[in-house]
Short mmCIF file of C-alpha atoms and ligand atoms in Angstrom, two decimals:
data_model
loop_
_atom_site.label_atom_id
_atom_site.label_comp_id
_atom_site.label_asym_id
_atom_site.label_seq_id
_atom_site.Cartn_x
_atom_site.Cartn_y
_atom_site.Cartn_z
CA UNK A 25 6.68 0.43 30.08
CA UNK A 26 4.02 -2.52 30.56
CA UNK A 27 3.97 -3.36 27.43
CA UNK A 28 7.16 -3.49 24.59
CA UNK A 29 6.37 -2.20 21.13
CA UNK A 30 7.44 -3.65 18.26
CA UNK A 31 6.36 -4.53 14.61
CA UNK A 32 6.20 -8.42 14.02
CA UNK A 33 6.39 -9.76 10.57
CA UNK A 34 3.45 -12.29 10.12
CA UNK A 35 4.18 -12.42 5.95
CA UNK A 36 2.99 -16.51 5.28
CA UNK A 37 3.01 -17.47 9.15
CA UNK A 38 -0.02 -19.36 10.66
CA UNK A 39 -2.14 -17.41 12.67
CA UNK A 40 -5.68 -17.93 14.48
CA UNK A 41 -8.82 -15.68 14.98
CA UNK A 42 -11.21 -16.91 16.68
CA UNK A 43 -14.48 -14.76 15.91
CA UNK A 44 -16.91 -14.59 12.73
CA UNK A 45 -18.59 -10.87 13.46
CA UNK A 46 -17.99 -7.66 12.56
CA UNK A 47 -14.81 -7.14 15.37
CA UNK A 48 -13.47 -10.54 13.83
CA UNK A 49 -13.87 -9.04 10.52
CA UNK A 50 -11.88 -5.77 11.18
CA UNK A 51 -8.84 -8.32 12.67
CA UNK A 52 -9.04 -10.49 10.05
CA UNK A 53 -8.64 -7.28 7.55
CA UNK A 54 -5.64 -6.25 9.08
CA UNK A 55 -4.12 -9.66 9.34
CA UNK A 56 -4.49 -10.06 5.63
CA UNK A 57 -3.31 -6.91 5.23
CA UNK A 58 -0.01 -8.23 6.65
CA UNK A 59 0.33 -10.85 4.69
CA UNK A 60 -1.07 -13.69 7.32
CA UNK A 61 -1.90 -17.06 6.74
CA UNK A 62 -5.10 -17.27 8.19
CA UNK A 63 -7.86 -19.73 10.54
CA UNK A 64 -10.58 -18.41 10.98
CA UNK A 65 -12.48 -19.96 13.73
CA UNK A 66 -16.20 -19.63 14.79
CA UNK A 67 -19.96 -21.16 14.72
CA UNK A 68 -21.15 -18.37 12.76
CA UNK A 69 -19.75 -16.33 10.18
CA UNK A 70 -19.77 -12.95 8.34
CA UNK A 71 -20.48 -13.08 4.96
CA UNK A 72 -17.17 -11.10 4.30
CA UNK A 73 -15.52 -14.49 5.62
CA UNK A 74 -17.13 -16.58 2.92
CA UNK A 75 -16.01 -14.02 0.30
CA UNK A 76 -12.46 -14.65 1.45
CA UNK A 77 -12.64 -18.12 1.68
CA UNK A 78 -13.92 -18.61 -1.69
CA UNK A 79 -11.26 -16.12 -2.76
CA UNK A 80 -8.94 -18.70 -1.13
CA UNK A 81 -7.41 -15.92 1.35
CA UNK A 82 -8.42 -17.58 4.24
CA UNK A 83 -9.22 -20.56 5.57
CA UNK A 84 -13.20 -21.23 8.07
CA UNK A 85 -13.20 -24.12 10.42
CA UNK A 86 -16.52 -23.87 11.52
CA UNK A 87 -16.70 -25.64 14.89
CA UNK A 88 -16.65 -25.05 18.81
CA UNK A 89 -13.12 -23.85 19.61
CA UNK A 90 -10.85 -26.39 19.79
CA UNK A 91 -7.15 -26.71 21.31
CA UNK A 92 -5.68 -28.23 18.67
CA UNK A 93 -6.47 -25.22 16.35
CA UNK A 94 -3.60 -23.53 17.82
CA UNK A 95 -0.91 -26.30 16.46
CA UNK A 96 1.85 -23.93 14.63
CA UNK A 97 -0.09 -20.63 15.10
CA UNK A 98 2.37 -17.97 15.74
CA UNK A 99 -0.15 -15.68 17.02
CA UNK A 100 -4.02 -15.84 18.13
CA UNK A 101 -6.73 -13.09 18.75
CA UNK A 102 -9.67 -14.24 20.18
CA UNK A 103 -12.59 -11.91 19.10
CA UNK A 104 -15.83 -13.52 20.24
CA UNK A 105 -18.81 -12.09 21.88
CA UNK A 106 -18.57 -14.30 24.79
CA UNK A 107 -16.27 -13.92 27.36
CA UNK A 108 -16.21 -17.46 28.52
CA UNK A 109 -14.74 -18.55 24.75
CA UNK A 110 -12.29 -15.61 24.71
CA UNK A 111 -10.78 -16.45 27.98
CA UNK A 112 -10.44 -20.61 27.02
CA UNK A 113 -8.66 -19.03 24.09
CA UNK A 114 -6.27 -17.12 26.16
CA UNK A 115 -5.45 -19.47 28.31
CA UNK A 116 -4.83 -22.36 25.83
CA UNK A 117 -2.66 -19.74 23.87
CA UNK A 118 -0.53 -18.60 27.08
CA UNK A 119 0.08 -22.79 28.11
CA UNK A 120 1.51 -22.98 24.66
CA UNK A 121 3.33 -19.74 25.09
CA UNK A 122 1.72 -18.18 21.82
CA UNK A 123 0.93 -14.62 21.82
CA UNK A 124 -2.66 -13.85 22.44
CA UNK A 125 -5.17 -10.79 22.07
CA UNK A 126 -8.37 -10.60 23.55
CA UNK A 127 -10.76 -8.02 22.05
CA UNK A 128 -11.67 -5.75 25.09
CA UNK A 129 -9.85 -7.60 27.73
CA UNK A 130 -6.65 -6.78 28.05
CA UNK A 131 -5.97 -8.17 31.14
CA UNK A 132 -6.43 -11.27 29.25
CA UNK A 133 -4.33 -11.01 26.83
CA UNK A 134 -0.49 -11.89 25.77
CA UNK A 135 -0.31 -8.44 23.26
CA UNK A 136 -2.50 -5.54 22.72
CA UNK A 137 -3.32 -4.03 19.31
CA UNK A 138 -2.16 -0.47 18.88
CA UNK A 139 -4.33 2.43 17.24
CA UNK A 140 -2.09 2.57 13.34
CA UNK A 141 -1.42 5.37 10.86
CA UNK A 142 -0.75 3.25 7.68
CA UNK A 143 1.98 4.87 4.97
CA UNK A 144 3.26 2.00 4.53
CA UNK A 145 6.47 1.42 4.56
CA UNK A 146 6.03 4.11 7.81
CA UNK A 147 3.77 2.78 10.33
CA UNK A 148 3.07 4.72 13.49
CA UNK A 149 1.48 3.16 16.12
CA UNK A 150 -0.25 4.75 19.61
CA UNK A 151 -1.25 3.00 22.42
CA UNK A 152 -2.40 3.67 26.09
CA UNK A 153 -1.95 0.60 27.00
CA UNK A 154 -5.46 -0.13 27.67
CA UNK A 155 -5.87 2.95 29.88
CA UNK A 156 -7.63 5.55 27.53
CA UNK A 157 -8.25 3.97 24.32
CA UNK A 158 -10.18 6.79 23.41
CA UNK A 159 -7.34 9.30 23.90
CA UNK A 160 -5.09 6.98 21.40
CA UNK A 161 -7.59 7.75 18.76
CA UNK A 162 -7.96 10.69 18.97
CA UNK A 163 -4.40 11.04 18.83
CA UNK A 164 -4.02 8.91 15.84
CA UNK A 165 -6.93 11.26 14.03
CA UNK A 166 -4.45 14.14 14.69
CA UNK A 167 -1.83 12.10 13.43
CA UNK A 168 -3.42 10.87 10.52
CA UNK A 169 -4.41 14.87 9.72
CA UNK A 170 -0.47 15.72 10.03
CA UNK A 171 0.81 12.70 8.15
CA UNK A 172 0.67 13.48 4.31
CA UNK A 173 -0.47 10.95 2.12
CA UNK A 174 2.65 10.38 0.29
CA UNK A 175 4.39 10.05 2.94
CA UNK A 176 5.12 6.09 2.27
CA UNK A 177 5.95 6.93 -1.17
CA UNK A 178 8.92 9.37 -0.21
CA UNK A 179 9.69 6.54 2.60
CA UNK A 180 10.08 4.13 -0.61
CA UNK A 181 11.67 6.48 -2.54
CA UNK A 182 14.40 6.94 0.00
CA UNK A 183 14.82 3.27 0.10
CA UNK A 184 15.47 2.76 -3.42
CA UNK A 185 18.12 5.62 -3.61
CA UNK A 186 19.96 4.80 0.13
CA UNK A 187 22.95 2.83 -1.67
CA UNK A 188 23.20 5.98 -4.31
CA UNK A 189 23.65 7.88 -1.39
CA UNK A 190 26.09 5.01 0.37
CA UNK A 191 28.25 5.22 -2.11
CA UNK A 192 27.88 9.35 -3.08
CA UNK A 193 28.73 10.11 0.53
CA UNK A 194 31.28 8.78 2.89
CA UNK A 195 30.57 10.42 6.26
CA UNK A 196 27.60 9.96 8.16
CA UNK A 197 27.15 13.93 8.52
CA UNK A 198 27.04 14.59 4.84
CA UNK A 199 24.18 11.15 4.41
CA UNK A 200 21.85 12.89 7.26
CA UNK A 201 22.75 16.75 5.60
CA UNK A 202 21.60 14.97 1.90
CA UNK A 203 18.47 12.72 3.54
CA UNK A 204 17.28 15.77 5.21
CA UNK A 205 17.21 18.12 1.88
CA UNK A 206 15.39 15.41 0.39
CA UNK A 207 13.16 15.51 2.77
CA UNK A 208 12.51 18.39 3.23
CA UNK A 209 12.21 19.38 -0.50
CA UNK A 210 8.65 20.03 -1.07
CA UNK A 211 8.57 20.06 -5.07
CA UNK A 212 10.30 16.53 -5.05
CA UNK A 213 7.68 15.61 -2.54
CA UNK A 214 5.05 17.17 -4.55
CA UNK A 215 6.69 15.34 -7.72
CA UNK A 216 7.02 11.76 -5.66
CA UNK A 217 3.10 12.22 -5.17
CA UNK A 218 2.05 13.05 -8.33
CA UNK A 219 4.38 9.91 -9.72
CA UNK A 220 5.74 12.69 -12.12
CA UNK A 221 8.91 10.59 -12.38
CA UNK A 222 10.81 12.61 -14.93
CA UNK A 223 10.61 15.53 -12.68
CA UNK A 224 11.76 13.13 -9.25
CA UNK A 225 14.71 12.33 -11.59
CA UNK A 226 15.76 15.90 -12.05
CA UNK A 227 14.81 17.07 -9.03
CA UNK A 228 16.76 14.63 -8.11
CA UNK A 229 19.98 15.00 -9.63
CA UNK A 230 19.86 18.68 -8.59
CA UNK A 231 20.27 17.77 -5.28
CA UNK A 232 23.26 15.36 -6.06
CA UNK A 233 24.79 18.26 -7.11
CA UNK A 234 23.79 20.69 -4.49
CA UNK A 235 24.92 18.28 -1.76
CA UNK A 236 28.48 18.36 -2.82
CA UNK A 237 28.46 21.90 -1.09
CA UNK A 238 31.02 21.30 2.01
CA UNK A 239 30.07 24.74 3.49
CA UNK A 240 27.95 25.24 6.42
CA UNK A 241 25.06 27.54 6.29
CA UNK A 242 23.25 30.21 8.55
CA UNK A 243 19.57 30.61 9.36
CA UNK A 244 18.54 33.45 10.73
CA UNK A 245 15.66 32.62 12.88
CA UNK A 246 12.82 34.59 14.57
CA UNK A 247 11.41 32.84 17.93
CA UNK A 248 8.53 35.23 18.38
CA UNK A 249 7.88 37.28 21.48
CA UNK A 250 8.00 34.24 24.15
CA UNK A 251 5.38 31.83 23.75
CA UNK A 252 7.10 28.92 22.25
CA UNK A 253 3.34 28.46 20.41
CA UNK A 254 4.08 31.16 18.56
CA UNK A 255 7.34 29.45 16.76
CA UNK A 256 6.95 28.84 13.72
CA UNK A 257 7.22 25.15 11.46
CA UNK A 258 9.31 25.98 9.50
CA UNK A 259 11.57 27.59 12.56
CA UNK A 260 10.66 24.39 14.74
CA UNK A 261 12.24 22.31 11.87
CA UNK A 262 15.19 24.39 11.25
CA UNK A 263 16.50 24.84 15.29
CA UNK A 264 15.58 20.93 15.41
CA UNK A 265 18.20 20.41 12.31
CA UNK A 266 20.85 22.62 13.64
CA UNK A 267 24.21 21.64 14.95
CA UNK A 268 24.91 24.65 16.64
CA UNK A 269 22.53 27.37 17.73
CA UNK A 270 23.47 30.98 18.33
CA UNK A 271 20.90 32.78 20.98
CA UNK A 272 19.36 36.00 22.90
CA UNK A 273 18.51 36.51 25.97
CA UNK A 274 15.07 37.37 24.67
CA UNK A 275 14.88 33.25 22.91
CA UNK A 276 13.09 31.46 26.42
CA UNK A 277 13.96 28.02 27.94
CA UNK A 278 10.92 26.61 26.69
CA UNK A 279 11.85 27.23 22.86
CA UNK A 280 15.59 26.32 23.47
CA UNK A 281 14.30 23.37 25.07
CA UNK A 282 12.51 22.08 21.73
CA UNK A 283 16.36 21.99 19.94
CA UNK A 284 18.13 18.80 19.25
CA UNK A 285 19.81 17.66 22.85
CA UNK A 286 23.03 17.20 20.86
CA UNK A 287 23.59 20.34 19.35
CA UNK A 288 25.79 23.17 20.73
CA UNK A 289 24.45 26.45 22.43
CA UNK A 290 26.45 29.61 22.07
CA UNK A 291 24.54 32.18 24.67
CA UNK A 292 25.40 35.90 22.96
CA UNK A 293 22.93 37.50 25.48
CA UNK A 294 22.18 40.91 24.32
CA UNK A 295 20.71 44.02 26.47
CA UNK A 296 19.27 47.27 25.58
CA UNK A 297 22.17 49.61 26.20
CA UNK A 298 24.47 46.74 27.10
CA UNK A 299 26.37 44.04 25.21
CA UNK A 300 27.39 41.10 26.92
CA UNK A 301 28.84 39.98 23.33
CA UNK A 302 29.33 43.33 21.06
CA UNK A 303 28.01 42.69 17.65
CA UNK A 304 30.83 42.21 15.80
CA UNK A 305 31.94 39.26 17.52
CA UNK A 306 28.81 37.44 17.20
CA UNK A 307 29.02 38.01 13.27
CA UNK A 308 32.34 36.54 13.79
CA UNK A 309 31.00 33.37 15.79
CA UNK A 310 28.77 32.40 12.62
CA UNK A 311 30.90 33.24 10.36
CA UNK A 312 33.73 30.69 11.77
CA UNK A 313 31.26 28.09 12.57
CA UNK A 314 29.86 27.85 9.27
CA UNK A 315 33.32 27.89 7.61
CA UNK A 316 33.60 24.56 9.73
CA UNK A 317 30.81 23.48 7.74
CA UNK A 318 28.34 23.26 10.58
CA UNK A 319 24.46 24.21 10.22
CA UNK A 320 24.30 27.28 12.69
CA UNK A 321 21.10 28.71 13.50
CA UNK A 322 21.28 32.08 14.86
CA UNK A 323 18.03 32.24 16.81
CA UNK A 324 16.59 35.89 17.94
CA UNK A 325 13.32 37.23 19.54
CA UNK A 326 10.37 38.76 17.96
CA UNK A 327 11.49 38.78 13.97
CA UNK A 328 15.07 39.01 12.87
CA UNK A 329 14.63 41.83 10.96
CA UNK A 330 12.82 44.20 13.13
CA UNK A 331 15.05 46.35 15.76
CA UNK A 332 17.19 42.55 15.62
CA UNK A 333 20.38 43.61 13.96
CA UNK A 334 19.39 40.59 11.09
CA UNK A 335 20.43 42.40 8.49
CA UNK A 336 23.95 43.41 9.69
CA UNK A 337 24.88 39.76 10.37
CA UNK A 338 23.92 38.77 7.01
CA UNK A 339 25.97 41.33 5.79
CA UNK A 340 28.86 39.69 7.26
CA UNK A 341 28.22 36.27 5.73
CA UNK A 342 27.21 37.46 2.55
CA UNK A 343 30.85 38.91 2.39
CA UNK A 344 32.33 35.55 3.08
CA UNK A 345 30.14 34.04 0.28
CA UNK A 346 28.42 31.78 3.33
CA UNK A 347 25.00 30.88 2.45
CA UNK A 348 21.97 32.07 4.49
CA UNK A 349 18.43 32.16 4.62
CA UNK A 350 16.18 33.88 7.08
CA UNK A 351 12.73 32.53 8.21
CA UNK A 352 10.48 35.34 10.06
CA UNK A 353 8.96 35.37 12.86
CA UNK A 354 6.36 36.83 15.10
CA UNK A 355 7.56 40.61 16.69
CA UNK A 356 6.81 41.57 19.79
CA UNK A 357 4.50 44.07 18.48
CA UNK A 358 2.27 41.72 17.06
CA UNK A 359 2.98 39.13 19.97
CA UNK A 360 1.59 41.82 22.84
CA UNK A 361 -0.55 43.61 20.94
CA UNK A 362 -2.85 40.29 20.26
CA UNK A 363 -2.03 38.95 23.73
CA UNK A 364 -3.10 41.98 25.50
CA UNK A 365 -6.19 42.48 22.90
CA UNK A 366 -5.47 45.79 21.12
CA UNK A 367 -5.92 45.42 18.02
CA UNK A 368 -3.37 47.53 16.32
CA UNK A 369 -4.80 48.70 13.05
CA UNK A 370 -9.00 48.92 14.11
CA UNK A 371 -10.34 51.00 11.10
CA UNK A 372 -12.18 53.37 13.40
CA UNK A 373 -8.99 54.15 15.29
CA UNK A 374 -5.98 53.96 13.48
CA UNK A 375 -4.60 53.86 9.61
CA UNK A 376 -1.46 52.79 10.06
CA UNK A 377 1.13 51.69 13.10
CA UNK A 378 4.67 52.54 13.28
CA UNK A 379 7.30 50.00 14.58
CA UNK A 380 9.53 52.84 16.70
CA UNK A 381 13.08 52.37 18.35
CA UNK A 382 12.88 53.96 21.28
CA UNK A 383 16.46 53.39 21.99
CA UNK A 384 18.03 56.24 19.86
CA UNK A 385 21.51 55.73 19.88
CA UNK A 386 23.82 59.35 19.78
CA UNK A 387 20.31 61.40 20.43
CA UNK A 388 19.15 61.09 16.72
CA UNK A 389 15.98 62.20 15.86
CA UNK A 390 12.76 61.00 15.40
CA UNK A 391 10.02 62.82 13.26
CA UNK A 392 8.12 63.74 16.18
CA UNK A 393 5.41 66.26 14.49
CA UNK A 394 4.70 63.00 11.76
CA UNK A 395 4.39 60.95 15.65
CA UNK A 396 2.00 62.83 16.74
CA UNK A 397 -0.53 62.87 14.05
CA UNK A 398 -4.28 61.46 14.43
CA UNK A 399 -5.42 58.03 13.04
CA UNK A 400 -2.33 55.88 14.04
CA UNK A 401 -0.83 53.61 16.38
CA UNK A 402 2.79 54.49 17.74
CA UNK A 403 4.50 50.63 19.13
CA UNK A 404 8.26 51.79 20.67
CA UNK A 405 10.42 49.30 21.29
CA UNK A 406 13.17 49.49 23.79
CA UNK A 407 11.25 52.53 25.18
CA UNK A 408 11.06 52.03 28.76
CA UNK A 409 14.22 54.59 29.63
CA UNK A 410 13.00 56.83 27.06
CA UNK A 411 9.29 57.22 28.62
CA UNK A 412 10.04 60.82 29.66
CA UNK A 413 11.52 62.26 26.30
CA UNK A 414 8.80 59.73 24.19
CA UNK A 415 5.47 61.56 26.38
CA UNK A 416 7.04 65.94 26.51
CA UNK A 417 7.70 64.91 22.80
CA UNK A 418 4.79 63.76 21.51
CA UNK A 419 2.51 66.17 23.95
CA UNK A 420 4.88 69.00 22.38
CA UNK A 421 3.83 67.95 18.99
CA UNK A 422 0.63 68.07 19.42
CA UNK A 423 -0.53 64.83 20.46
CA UNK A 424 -3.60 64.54 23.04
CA UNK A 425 -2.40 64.36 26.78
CA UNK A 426 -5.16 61.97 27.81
CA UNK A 427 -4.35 59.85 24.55
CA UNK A 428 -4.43 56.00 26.13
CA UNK A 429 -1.17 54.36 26.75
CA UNK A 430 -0.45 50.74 27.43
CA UNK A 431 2.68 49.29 28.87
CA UNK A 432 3.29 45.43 27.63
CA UNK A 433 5.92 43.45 29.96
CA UNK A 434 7.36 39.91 28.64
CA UNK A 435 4.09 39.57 26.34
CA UNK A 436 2.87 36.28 25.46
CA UNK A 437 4.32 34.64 28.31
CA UNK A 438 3.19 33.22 31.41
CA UNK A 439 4.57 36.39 33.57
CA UNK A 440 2.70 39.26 31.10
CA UNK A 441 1.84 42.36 32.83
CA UNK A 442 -0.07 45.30 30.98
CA UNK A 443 -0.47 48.90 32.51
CA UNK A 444 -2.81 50.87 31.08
CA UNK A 445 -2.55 54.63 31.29
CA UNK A 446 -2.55 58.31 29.65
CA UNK A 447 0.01 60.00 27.64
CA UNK A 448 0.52 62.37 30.44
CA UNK A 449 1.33 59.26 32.72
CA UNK A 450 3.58 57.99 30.78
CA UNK A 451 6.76 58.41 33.14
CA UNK A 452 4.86 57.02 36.32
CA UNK A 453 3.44 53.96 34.08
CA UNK A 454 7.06 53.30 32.78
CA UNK A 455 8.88 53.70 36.61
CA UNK A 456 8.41 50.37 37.93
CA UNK A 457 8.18 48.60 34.80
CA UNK A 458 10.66 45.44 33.58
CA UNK A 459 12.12 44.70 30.66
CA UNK A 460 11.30 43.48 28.36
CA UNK A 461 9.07 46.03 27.51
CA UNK A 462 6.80 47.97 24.58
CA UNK A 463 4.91 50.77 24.94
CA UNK A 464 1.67 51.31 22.48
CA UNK A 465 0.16 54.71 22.00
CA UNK A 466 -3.01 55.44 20.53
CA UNK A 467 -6.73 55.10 20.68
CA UNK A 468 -6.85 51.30 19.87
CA UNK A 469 -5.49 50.85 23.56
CA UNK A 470 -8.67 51.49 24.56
CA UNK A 471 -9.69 48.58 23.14
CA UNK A 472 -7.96 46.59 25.56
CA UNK A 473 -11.21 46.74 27.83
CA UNK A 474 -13.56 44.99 25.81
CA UNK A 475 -10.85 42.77 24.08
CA UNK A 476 -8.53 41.47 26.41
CA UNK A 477 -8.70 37.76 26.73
CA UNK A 478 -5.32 36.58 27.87
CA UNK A 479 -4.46 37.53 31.71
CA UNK A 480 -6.11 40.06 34.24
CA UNK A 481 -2.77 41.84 35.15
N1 SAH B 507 13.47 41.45 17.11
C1 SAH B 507 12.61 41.68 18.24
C2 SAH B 507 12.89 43.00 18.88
C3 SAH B 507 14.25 43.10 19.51
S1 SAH B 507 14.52 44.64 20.27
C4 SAH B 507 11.16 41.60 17.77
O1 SAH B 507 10.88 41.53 16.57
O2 SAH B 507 10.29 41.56 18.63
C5 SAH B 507 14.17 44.26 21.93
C6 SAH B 507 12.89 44.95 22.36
O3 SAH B 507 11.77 44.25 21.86
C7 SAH B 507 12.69 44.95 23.86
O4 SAH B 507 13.42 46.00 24.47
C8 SAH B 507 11.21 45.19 23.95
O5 SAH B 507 10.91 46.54 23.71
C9 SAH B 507 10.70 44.40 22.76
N2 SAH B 507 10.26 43.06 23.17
C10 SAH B 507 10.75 41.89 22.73
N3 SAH B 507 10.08 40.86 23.28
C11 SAH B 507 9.15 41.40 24.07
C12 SAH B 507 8.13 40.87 24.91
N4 SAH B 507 7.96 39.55 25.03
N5 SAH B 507 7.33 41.72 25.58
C13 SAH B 507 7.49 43.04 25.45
N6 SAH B 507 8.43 43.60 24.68
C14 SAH B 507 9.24 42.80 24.00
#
């Protein structure tokens, strides 16, 4: 660190610019802005400066620099064009040990000025410490783009109800569970906006109320195929809020590794055919963590609810009267299918797609002749050991031997690997594949040629 952040408070202190143009002028705005007495030093000036001297905001020596005009400053920014002033400035500053910036010369200078995202009372500042200034803005443009407007509002908002909450809540768990409800409430944010303050007083009070809850609570989340780009906000927010999350083997490092570092991991690695924790004990795991009150997040590949056994753990808590909610996410089929371009559902090719298990427990059925119509796309998951039954089946049924095939391993991630194929290949395709898997029938595979943008394998 070459440089140590922090946020002075220059409210009614003395400070110096020395500078009348337009860089003085932006410095001198943001001075004000703080609150600064303010010298304004320089042979020539802007006519914005005479404005704020008449205005009686500031005060214009107009003169050579001078030594002396540094008695009781707190802080200096020289802002000249000439380098020759700037540097007297910075050196005069530094013998009297008084912080000094030097407008494009840092080397010069005591303190550098940060790129700022203003809702007040949030600030955020960037820097690169001189190195890429044109990086930090463009980072503080994206920041400025994610930071709503009202952002300092809620920020004031929260201020004026923190001893409510002192006093409502003893423990520091139930204070962050309350601050981040608020928070994350988006009609009271829309409400705090708008200034609609009968509504922020309801809303309000509502949450008061809903806070007293001491039980813990489930969310069921999806983490998508693999990419960790492909996590959702909302999801991002919700394993960052967790105290203790509940994963798959199919959840990678790199989405794990976006969780708060404090909160606990509970591993329930599941396999096709194989469970290293059978289902019913994981429904137990939630259900006794969130009786302890804690926030568990029971994060699963693809989408909770498709071939992810969602709805039998909500069963569970909804028994116990534990509250839930479930926030989606991206399945594998849509994951590989638009990381391996083929688009599922092109009009000339295909109607419809059906989201197959291809891992039929106690040989149950599938509607094979319905399979192995025209105009759709077939997407089996958990199909790899099924390959040979899933190809005689559908070629039994009717469906076209030389019907393309593609084979989708870990899709969306780094290590994806596509095999493309006929129907009648099927088996030889699926022999040295990996989980895990999918395997896509149907014309729109074809596709694949034109449309893959991705990888080459
Ligand atoms: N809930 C998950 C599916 C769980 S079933 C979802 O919505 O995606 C597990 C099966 O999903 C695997 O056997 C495999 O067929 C498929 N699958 C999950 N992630 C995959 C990936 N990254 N690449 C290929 N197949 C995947």
């Amino acid at each position: 660190m070459d440089y140590f952040p922090l946020f002075c408070k220059l409210e009614g202190r003395d400070c110096l610019l020395i500078g009348g143009g337009e860089i003085a002028e932006r410095k001198a705005r943001l001075l004000l802005e703080a609150g600064a007495k303010l010298t304004v030093n320089a042979l020539k000036f802007n006519p914005q400066f005479i404005c704020w001297q008449e205005q009686k905001q500031i005060v214009l020596v107009q003169s050579e620099f001078k030594t002396q005009l540094l008695d009781n400053k707190w802080l200096v920014i020289a802002a000249t064009d000439c380098a020759k002033t700037n540097q007297e400035v910075s050196i005069a500053a530094e013998n009297r040990r008084i912080f000094c910036n030097v407008v494009d010369s840092p080397k010069n200078a005591s303190f550098i000025m940060p790129s700022i995202i203003d809702r007040s009372p949030i600030m955020v500042a960037v820097s690169s410490t001189g190195h890429a200034p044109v990086l930090a803005r463009l980072l503080r443009e994206k920041l400025e783009a994610m930071l709503p407007q009202h952002l300092g509002k809620l920020a004031n908002y929260a201020g004026y109800l923190r001893n409510k909450v002192k006093q409502t809540y003893k423990t520091l768990t139930e204070r962050r569970r309350f601050w981040e409800k608020l928070f994350m409430h988006d009609r009271l944010a829309q409400a705090i906006a708008n200034n609609n303050s009968e509504q922020v007083e309801t809303l309000t009070n509502e949450l008061f109320n809903l806070s007293l809850d001491h039980r813990g609570e489930v969310v069921l989340v999806g983490a998508g195929p693999g990419d960790a780009g492909l996590l959702t906000l909302k999801g991002l927010q919700q394993i960052q809020q967790a105290d203790i999350i509940v994963y798959d083997r199919l959840v990678s490092d790199e989405i794990m590794n976006l969780a708060r570092r404090d909160a606990q991991r509970i591993f329930v690695g599941k396999r096709a055919g194989y469970h290293c924790v059978p289902q019913e004990q994981i429904n137990q795991i939630l259900l006794e963590q969130a009786k302890k009150g804690q926030r568990v997040v029971r994060l699963k590949g693809g989408d909770p609810f498709i071939f992810g056994r969602g709805g039998e753990e909500l069963e569970t808590l909804h028994n116990a009267d534990i509250p839930f909610s479930v926030v989606p996410g991206i399945t594998a089929a849509s994951g590989c299918s638009a990381y391996s371009g083929i688009p599922l559902t092109h009009r000339d090719y295909a109607h419809s797609v059906r989201l197959i298990t291809g891992h039929l427990k106690d040989g149950s059925h599938l509607d094979w002749q319905s399979l192995a119509a025209e105009k759709q796309t077939l997407v089996f998951y958990m199909g790899l050991s099924q390959a040979e039954n899933i190809s005689q089946q559908l070629i039994k049924h009717g469906m076209d031997i030389n019907t393309p095939v593609a084979i989708v391993e870990q899709g969306t991630s780094t290590q994806q690997k596509v095999t493309t194929g006929l129907l009648g290949d099927l088996v030889k395709l699926a022999q040295y594949a990996c989980s895990p898997s999918l395997i896509i029938v149907g014309p729109v595979v074809a596709l694949r040629e034109k449309l893959n943008w991705f990888s080459e394998h």
